[in-house]
PDB file of C-alpha atoms in Angstrom:
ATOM      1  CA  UNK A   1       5.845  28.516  22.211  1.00  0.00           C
ATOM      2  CA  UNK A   2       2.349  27.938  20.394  1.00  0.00           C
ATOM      3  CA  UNK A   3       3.981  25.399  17.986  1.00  0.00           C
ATOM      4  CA  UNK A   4       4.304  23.310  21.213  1.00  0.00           C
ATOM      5  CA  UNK A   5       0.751  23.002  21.667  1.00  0.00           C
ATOM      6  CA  UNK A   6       0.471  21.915  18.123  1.00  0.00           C
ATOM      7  CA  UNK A   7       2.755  18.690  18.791  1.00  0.00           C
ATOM      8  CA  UNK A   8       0.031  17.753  21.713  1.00  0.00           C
ATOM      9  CA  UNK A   9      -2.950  17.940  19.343  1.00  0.00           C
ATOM     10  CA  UNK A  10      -4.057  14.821  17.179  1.00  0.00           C
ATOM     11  CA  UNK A  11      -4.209  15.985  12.894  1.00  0.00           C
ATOM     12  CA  UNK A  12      -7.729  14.777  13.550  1.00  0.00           C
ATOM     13  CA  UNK A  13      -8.666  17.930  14.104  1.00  0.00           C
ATOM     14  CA  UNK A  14      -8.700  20.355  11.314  1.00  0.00           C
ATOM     15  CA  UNK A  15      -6.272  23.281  10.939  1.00  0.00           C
ATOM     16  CA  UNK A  16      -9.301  25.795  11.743  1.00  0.00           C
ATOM     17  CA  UNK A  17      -9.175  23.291  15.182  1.00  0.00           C
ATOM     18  CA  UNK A  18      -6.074  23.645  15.821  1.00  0.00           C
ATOM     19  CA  UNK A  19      -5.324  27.336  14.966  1.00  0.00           C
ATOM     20  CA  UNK A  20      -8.035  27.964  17.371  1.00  0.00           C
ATOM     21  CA  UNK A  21      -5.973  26.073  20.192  1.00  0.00           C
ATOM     22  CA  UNK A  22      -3.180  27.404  20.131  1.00  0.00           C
ATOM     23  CA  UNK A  23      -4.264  30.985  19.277  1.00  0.00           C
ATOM     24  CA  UNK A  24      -3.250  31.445  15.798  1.00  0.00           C
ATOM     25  CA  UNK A  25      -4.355  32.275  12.431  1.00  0.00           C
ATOM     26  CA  UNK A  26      -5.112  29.483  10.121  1.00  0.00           C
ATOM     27  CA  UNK A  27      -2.422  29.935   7.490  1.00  0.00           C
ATOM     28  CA  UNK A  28       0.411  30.662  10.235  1.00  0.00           C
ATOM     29  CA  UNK A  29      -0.824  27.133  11.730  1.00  0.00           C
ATOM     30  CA  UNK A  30      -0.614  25.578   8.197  1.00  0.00           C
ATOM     31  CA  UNK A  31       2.561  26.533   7.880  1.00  0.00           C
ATOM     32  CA  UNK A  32       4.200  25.545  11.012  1.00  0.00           C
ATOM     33  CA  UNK A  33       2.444  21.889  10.516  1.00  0.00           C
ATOM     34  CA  UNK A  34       4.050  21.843   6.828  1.00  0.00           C
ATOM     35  CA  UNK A  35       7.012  23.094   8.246  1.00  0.00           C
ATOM     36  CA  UNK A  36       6.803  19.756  10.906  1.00  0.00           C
ATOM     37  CA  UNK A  37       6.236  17.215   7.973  1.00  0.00           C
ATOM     38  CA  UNK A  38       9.170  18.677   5.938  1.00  0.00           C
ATOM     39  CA  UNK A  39      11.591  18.538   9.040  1.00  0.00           C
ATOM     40  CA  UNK A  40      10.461  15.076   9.925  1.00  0.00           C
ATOM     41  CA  UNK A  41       8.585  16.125  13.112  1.00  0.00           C
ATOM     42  CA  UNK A  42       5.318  14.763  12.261  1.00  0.00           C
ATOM     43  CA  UNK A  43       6.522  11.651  10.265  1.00  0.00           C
ATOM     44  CA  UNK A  44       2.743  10.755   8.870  1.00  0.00           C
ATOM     45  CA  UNK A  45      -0.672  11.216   9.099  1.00  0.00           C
ATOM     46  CA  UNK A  46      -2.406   8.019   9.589  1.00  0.00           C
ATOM     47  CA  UNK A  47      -5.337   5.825   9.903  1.00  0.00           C
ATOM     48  CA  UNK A  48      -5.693   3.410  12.836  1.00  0.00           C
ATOM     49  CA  UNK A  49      -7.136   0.563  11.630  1.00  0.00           C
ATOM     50  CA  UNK A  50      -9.015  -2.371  13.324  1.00  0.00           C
ATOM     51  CA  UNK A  51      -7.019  -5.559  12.357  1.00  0.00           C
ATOM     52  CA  UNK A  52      -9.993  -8.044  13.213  1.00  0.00           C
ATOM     53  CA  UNK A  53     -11.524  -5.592  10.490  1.00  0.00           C
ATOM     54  CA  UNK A  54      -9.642  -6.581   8.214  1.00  0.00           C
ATOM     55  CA  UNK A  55      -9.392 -10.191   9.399  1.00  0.00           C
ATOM     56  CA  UNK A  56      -5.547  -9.756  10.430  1.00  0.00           C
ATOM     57  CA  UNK A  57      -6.296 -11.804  13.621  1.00  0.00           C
ATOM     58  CA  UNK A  58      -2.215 -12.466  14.561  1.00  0.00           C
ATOM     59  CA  UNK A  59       0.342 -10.336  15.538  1.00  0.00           C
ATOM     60  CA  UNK A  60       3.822 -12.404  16.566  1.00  0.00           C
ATOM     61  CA  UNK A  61       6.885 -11.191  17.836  1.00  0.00           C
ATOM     62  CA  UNK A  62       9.878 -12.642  16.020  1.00  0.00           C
ATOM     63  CA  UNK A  63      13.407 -12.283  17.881  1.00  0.00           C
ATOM     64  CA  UNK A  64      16.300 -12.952  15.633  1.00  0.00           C
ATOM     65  CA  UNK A  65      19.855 -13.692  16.789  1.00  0.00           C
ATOM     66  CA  UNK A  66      22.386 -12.567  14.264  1.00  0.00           C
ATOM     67  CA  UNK A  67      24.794 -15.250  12.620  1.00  0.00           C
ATOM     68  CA  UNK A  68      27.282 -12.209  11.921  1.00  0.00           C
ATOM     69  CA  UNK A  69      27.622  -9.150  13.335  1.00  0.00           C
ATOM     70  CA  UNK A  70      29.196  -7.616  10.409  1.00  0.00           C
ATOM     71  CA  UNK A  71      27.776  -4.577   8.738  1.00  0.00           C
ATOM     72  CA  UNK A  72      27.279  -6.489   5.355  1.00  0.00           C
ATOM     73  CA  UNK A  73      25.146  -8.802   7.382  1.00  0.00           C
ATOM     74  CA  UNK A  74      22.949  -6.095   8.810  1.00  0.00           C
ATOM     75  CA  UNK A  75      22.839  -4.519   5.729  1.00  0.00           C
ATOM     76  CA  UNK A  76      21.646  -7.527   4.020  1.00  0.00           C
ATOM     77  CA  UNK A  77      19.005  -8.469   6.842  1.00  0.00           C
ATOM     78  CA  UNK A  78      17.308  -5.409   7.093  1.00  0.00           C
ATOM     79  CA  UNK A  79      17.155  -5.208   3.321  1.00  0.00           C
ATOM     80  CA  UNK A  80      15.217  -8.784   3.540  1.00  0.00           C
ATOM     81  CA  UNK A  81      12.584  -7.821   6.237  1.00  0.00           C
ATOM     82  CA  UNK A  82      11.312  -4.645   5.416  1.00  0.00           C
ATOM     83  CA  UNK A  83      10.348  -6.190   2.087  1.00  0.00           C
ATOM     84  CA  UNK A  84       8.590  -8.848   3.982  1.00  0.00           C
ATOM     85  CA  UNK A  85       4.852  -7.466   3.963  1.00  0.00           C
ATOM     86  CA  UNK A  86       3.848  -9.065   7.033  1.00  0.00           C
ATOM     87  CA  UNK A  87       6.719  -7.018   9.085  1.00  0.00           C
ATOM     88  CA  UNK A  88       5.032  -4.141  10.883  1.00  0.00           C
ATOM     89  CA  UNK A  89       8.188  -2.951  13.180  1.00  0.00           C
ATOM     90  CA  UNK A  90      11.861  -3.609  13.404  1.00  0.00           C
ATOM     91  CA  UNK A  91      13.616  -2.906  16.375  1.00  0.00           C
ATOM     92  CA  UNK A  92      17.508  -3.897  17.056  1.00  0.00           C
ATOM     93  CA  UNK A  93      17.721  -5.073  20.567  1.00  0.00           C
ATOM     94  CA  UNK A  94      20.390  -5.410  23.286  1.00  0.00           C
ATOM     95  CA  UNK A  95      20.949  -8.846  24.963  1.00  0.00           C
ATOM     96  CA  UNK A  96      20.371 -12.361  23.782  1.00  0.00           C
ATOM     97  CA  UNK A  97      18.904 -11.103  20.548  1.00  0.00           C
ATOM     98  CA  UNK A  98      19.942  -8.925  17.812  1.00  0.00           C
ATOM     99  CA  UNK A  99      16.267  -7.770  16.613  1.00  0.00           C
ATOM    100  CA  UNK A 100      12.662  -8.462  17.501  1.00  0.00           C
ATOM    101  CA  UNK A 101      10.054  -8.005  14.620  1.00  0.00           C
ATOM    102  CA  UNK A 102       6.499  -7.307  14.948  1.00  0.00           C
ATOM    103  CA  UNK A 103       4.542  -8.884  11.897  1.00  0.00           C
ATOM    104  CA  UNK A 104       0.654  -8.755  11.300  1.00  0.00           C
ATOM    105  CA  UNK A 105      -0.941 -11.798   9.544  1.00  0.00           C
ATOM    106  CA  UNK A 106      -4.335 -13.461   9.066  1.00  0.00           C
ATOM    107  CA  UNK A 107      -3.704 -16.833  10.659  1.00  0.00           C
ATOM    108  CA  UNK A 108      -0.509 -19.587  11.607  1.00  0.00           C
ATOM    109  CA  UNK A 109      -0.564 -20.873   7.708  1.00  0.00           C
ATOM    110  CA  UNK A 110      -0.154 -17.050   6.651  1.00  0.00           C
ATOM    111  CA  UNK A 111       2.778 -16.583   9.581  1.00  0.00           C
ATOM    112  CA  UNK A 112       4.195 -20.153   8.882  1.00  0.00           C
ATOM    113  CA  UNK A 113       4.818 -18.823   5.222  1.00  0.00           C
ATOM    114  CA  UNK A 114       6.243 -15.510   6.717  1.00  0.00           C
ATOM    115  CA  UNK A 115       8.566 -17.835   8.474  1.00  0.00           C
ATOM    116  CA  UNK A 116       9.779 -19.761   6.052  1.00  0.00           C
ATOM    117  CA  UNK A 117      10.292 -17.217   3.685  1.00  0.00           C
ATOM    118  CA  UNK A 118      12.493 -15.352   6.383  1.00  0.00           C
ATOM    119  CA  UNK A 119      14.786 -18.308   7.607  1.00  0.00           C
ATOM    120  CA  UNK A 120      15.587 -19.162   3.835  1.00  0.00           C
ATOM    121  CA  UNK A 121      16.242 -15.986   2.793  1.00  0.00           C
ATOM    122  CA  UNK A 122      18.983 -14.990   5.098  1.00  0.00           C
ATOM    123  CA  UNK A 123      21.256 -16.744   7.567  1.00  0.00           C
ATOM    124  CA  UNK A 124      20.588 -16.631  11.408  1.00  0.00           C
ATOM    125  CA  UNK A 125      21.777 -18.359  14.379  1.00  0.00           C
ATOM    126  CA  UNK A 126      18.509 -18.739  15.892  1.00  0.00           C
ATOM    127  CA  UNK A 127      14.777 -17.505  15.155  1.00  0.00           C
ATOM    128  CA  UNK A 128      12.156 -17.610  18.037  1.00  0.00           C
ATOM    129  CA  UNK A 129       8.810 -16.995  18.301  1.00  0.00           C
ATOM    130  CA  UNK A 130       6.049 -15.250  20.233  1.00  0.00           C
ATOM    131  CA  UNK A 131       2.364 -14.437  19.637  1.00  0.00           C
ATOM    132  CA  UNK A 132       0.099 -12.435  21.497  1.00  0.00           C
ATOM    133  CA  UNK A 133      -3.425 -13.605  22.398  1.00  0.00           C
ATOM    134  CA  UNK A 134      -4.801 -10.036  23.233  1.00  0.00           C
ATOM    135  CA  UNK A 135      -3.735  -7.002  22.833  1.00  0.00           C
ATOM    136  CA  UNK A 136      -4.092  -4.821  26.102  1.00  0.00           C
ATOM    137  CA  UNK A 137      -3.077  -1.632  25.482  1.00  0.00           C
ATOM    138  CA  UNK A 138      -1.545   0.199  22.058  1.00  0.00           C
ATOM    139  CA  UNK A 139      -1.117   3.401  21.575  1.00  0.00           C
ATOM    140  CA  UNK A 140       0.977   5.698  19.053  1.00  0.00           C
ATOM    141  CA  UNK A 141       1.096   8.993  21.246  1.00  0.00           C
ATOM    142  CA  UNK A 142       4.603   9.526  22.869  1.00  0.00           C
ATOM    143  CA  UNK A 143       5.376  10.352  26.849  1.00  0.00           C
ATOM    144  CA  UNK A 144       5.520  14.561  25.538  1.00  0.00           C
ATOM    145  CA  UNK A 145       4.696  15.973  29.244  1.00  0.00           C
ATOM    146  CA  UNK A 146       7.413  17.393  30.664  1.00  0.00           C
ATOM    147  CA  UNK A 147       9.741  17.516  27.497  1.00  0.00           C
ATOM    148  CA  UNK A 148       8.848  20.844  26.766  1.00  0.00           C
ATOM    149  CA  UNK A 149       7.970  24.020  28.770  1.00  0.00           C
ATOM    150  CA  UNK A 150       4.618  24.897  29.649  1.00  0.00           C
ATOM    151  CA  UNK A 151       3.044  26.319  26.393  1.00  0.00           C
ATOM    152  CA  UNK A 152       0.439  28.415  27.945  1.00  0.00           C
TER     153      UNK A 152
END
């Protein structure tokens, strides 16, 4: 199962790299990581950036409780925020709230605009907000031991 080991490497490392790890050939390896992206495996290959870098100093969670639960509604909602710039992540939640968004802005005037551009663009019951003052932890990899047999 070498394309296992393959799903546990970052595509930091080069395809000589990885071929090496998990005891292949380069063009084999190539072609199982092409195979990946064109199955939807690997999704992307991208850059983590540093947000203070780029003066994107506020992140705020936005939790939205639907005025409709219809699928026009939905339809029409999701359409609305992932045209919004800011939004980062969309999740649709169970409980008191219907979605939370994560959006990524320079300051509260940036995120005020964000805000009002959201609550007149779509009807919603309520609209609350949260925003964090550090960031802790973050991290893209997923929870992979134990999901798959042991690759050696």
């Amino acid at each position: 199962m070498r394309i296992v080991k393959i799903l546990y490497l970052t595509l930091g490392v080069s395809v000589v790299g990885i071929a090496e790890q998990v005891g292949l050939s380069q063009t084999p390896c190539w072609k199982r990581i092409q195979k990946h992206e064109e199955s939807g495996v690997i999704r992307a290959r991208v850059a983590l950036l540093d947000l203070d870098a780029f003066g994107l100093s506020l992140t705020a969670f936005v939790m939205v409780e639907a005025v409709e639960h219809t699928a026009e509604w939905r339809a029409e909602f999701l359409s609305i925020v992932e045209a919004l710039e800011p939004v980062r992540d969309i999740h649709r939640l169970a409980g008191s709230h219907d979605f939370m968004l994560r959006e990524v802005v320079a300051d509260m005037p940036t995120f005020d605009a964000f805000y009002e551009t959201l609550t007149s663009s779509i009807r919603l019951r309520s609209v609350s907000s949260v925003f964090a003052l550090e960031q802790v932890k973050a991290s893209t990899a997923l929870p992979l031991s134990g999901l798959f047999p042991n690759p050696n």
